């Protein structure tokens, strides 16, 4: 892993893993550091926003998608604009799973950027080659 990855806290890594998995935001709860699992969402939002500001993670809304065979599904939609991200993440409902087990359309999802991908996977030695 990269030096940037090694410098992250356990909870920062949890957000990065969720972005790699393209998971919805509530999925991060299971990966957070134990001491952070009881924090209100408002205290976790700055951790995520820091990763967004570093250019490693994007916060998006899940959008509908149709497979070539016509099967309905979903995919990451447009990124939530940075200027509204603090207000969006201040809503505790955004940090909870949707009512329907797979009714994720409109839920927040995390995606990694190309730079985030680099942080997750390439050590400084590999990058120098």
PDB file of C-alpha atoms in Angstrom, residues 1-120:
ATOM      1  CA  UNK A   1       0.000   0.000   0.000  1.00  0.00           C
ATOM      2  CA  UNK A   2       1.013   3.611  -0.433  1.00  0.00           C
ATOM      3  CA  UNK A   3       2.444   5.931   2.206  1.00  0.00           C
ATOM      4  CA  UNK A   4      -0.829   7.864   2.046  1.00  0.00           C
ATOM      5  CA  UNK A   5      -2.772   4.691   2.894  1.00  0.00           C
ATOM      6  CA  UNK A   6      -0.458   3.900   5.792  1.00  0.00           C
ATOM      7  CA  UNK A   7      -1.033   7.393   7.220  1.00  0.00           C
ATOM      8  CA  UNK A   8      -4.830   7.022   7.330  1.00  0.00           C
ATOM      9  CA  UNK A   9      -6.785   6.269  10.484  1.00  0.00           C
ATOM     10  CA  UNK A  10      -8.857   3.105  10.679  1.00  0.00           C
ATOM     11  CA  UNK A  11     -12.040   5.098  10.049  1.00  0.00           C
ATOM     12  CA  UNK A  12     -10.541   6.944   7.084  1.00  0.00           C
ATOM     13  CA  UNK A  13      -9.627   3.550   5.663  1.00  0.00           C
ATOM     14  CA  UNK A  14     -13.207   2.389   6.230  1.00  0.00           C
ATOM     15  CA  UNK A  15     -14.487   5.166   3.957  1.00  0.00           C
ATOM     16  CA  UNK A  16     -11.814   4.325   1.371  1.00  0.00           C
ATOM     17  CA  UNK A  17     -12.796   0.640   1.412  1.00  0.00           C
ATOM     18  CA  UNK A  18     -16.454   1.579   1.001  1.00  0.00           C
ATOM     19  CA  UNK A  19     -15.513   3.728  -1.985  1.00  0.00           C
ATOM     20  CA  UNK A  20     -13.549   0.835  -3.502  1.00  0.00           C
ATOM     21  CA  UNK A  21     -16.613  -1.392  -3.002  1.00  0.00           C
ATOM     22  CA  UNK A  22     -18.959   1.304  -4.377  1.00  0.00           C
ATOM     23  CA  UNK A  23     -21.063   0.691  -1.275  1.00  0.00           C
ATOM     24  CA  UNK A  24     -23.845   2.908  -0.034  1.00  0.00           C
ATOM     25  CA  UNK A  25     -22.892   5.220   2.814  1.00  0.00           C
ATOM     26  CA  UNK A  26     -24.521   3.197   5.645  1.00  0.00           C
ATOM     27  CA  UNK A  27     -22.173   0.325   4.809  1.00  0.00           C
ATOM     28  CA  UNK A  28     -19.314   2.225   6.426  1.00  0.00           C
ATOM     29  CA  UNK A  29     -20.680   1.605   9.941  1.00  0.00           C
ATOM     30  CA  UNK A  30     -19.438  -1.984   9.962  1.00  0.00           C
ATOM     31  CA  UNK A  31     -15.892  -0.989   9.002  1.00  0.00           C
ATOM     32  CA  UNK A  32     -15.325   2.000  11.278  1.00  0.00           C
ATOM     33  CA  UNK A  33     -12.907   1.946  14.191  1.00  0.00           C
ATOM     34  CA  UNK A  34     -14.726   0.670  17.286  1.00  0.00           C
ATOM     35  CA  UNK A  35     -14.452   4.032  19.036  1.00  0.00           C
ATOM     36  CA  UNK A  36     -16.107   5.783  16.076  1.00  0.00           C
ATOM     37  CA  UNK A  37     -19.101   3.448  15.708  1.00  0.00           C
ATOM     38  CA  UNK A  38     -21.014   5.323  18.415  1.00  0.00           C
ATOM     39  CA  UNK A  39     -20.331   8.783  17.017  1.00  0.00           C
ATOM     40  CA  UNK A  40     -23.185  10.743  15.479  1.00  0.00           C
ATOM     41  CA  UNK A  41     -23.031  11.131  11.716  1.00  0.00           C
ATOM     42  CA  UNK A  42     -22.288  14.840  12.107  1.00  0.00           C
ATOM     43  CA  UNK A  43     -18.941  13.941  13.694  1.00  0.00           C
ATOM     44  CA  UNK A  44     -18.067  11.426  10.970  1.00  0.00           C
ATOM     45  CA  UNK A  45     -18.924  13.724   8.065  1.00  0.00           C
ATOM     46  CA  UNK A  46     -15.643  15.709   8.322  1.00  0.00           C
ATOM     47  CA  UNK A  47     -13.673  12.454   7.977  1.00  0.00           C
ATOM     48  CA  UNK A  48     -15.422  11.720   4.682  1.00  0.00           C
ATOM     49  CA  UNK A  49     -15.258  15.324   3.476  1.00  0.00           C
ATOM     50  CA  UNK A  50     -11.490  15.327   4.058  1.00  0.00           C
ATOM     51  CA  UNK A  51     -11.148  12.349   1.695  1.00  0.00           C
ATOM     52  CA  UNK A  52     -13.336  14.152  -0.857  1.00  0.00           C
ATOM     53  CA  UNK A  53     -11.166  17.263  -0.550  1.00  0.00           C
ATOM     54  CA  UNK A  54      -8.034  15.173  -1.102  1.00  0.00           C
ATOM     55  CA  UNK A  55      -9.589  14.026  -4.371  1.00  0.00           C
ATOM     56  CA  UNK A  56      -9.697  10.355  -3.339  1.00  0.00           C
ATOM     57  CA  UNK A  57     -13.438   9.761  -2.878  1.00  0.00           C
ATOM     58  CA  UNK A  58     -16.624  11.033  -4.498  1.00  0.00           C
ATOM     59  CA  UNK A  59     -20.061  10.984  -2.901  1.00  0.00           C
ATOM     60  CA  UNK A  60     -22.793  10.199  -5.415  1.00  0.00           C
ATOM     61  CA  UNK A  61     -26.472   9.255  -5.477  1.00  0.00           C
ATOM     62  CA  UNK A  62     -27.420   5.773  -6.622  1.00  0.00           C
ATOM     63  CA  UNK A  63     -29.184   6.007  -9.993  1.00  0.00           C
ATOM     64  CA  UNK A  64     -31.289   3.488 -11.906  1.00  0.00           C
ATOM     65  CA  UNK A  65     -29.602   1.487 -14.640  1.00  0.00           C
ATOM     66  CA  UNK A  66     -30.802  -1.079 -17.157  1.00  0.00           C
ATOM     67  CA  UNK A  67     -28.601  -3.982 -18.237  1.00  0.00           C
ATOM     68  CA  UNK A  68     -28.312  -4.823 -21.949  1.00  0.00           C
ATOM     69  CA  UNK A  69     -30.760  -7.698 -21.421  1.00  0.00           C
ATOM     70  CA  UNK A  70     -33.312  -5.294 -19.914  1.00  0.00           C
ATOM     71  CA  UNK A  71     -32.781  -6.272 -16.282  1.00  0.00           C
ATOM     72  CA  UNK A  72     -33.189  -3.236 -14.028  1.00  0.00           C
ATOM     73  CA  UNK A  73     -30.408  -2.368 -11.643  1.00  0.00           C
ATOM     74  CA  UNK A  74     -28.532   0.603 -10.293  1.00  0.00           C
ATOM     75  CA  UNK A  75     -25.213   2.404 -10.588  1.00  0.00           C
ATOM     76  CA  UNK A  76     -23.482   5.463  -9.135  1.00  0.00           C
ATOM     77  CA  UNK A  77     -25.121   8.607 -10.464  1.00  0.00           C
ATOM     78  CA  UNK A  78     -23.892  12.179 -10.502  1.00  0.00           C
ATOM     79  CA  UNK A  79     -21.535  13.398  -7.786  1.00  0.00           C
ATOM     80  CA  UNK A  80     -23.064  15.433  -4.983  1.00  0.00           C
ATOM     81  CA  UNK A  81     -21.637  18.966  -5.386  1.00  0.00           C
ATOM     82  CA  UNK A  82     -18.939  19.702  -2.798  1.00  0.00           C
ATOM     83  CA  UNK A  83     -20.639  22.909  -1.682  1.00  0.00           C
ATOM     84  CA  UNK A  84     -23.755  21.045  -0.488  1.00  0.00           C
ATOM     85  CA  UNK A  85     -21.961  17.985   0.878  1.00  0.00           C
ATOM     86  CA  UNK A  86     -21.808  19.217   4.515  1.00  0.00           C
ATOM     87  CA  UNK A  87     -25.576  19.799   4.549  1.00  0.00           C
ATOM     88  CA  UNK A  88     -26.321  16.469   2.874  1.00  0.00           C
ATOM     89  CA  UNK A  89     -24.086  14.546   5.285  1.00  0.00           C
ATOM     90  CA  UNK A  90     -25.612  16.360   8.269  1.00  0.00           C
ATOM     91  CA  UNK A  91     -28.871  14.474   7.644  1.00  0.00           C
ATOM     92  CA  UNK A  92     -28.762  11.362   9.879  1.00  0.00           C
ATOM     93  CA  UNK A  93     -31.169   9.561   7.532  1.00  0.00           C
ATOM     94  CA  UNK A  94     -28.472   9.531   4.828  1.00  0.00           C
ATOM     95  CA  UNK A  95     -26.390   7.309   7.129  1.00  0.00           C
ATOM     96  CA  UNK A  96     -29.147   4.694   7.548  1.00  0.00           C
ATOM     97  CA  UNK A  97     -30.061   1.848   5.214  1.00  0.00           C
ATOM     98  CA  UNK A  98     -33.150   2.508   3.061  1.00  0.00           C
ATOM     99  CA  UNK A  99     -36.449   0.987   4.212  1.00  0.00           C
ATOM    100  CA  UNK A 100     -36.539  -1.565   1.394  1.00  0.00           C
ATOM    101  CA  UNK A 101     -33.671  -4.033   1.560  1.00  0.00           C
ATOM    102  CA  UNK A 102     -32.520  -3.188  -1.978  1.00  0.00           C
ATOM    103  CA  UNK A 103     -34.315   0.110  -2.568  1.00  0.00           C
ATOM    104  CA  UNK A 104     -31.073   2.021  -2.973  1.00  0.00           C
ATOM    105  CA  UNK A 105     -32.103   4.466  -5.718  1.00  0.00           C
ATOM    106  CA  UNK A 106     -31.279   7.934  -4.390  1.00  0.00           C
ATOM    107  CA  UNK A 107     -29.103   6.657  -1.527  1.00  0.00           C
ATOM    108  CA  UNK A 108     -25.626   8.095  -1.116  1.00  0.00           C
ATOM    109  CA  UNK A 109     -22.847   5.887  -2.441  1.00  0.00           C
ATOM    110  CA  UNK A 110     -19.100   6.312  -2.264  1.00  0.00           C
ATOM    111  CA  UNK A 111     -16.813   5.839  -5.250  1.00  0.00           C
ATOM    112  CA  UNK A 112     -13.072   6.114  -5.466  1.00  0.00           C
ATOM    113  CA  UNK A 113     -11.389   8.427  -7.920  1.00  0.00           C
ATOM    114  CA  UNK A 114      -8.360   7.413 -10.001  1.00  0.00           C
ATOM    115  CA  UNK A 115      -6.193   9.112  -7.365  1.00  0.00           C
ATOM    116  CA  UNK A 116      -7.998   7.177  -4.618  1.00  0.00           C
ATOM    117  CA  UNK A 117      -7.365   3.991  -6.552  1.00  0.00           C
ATOM    118  CA  UNK A 118      -3.653   4.804  -6.540  1.00  0.00           C
ATOM    119  CA  UNK A 119      -3.675   5.420  -2.778  1.00  0.00           C
ATOM    120  CA  UNK A 120      -5.400   2.092  -2.166  1.00  0.00           C
TER     121      UNK A 120
END
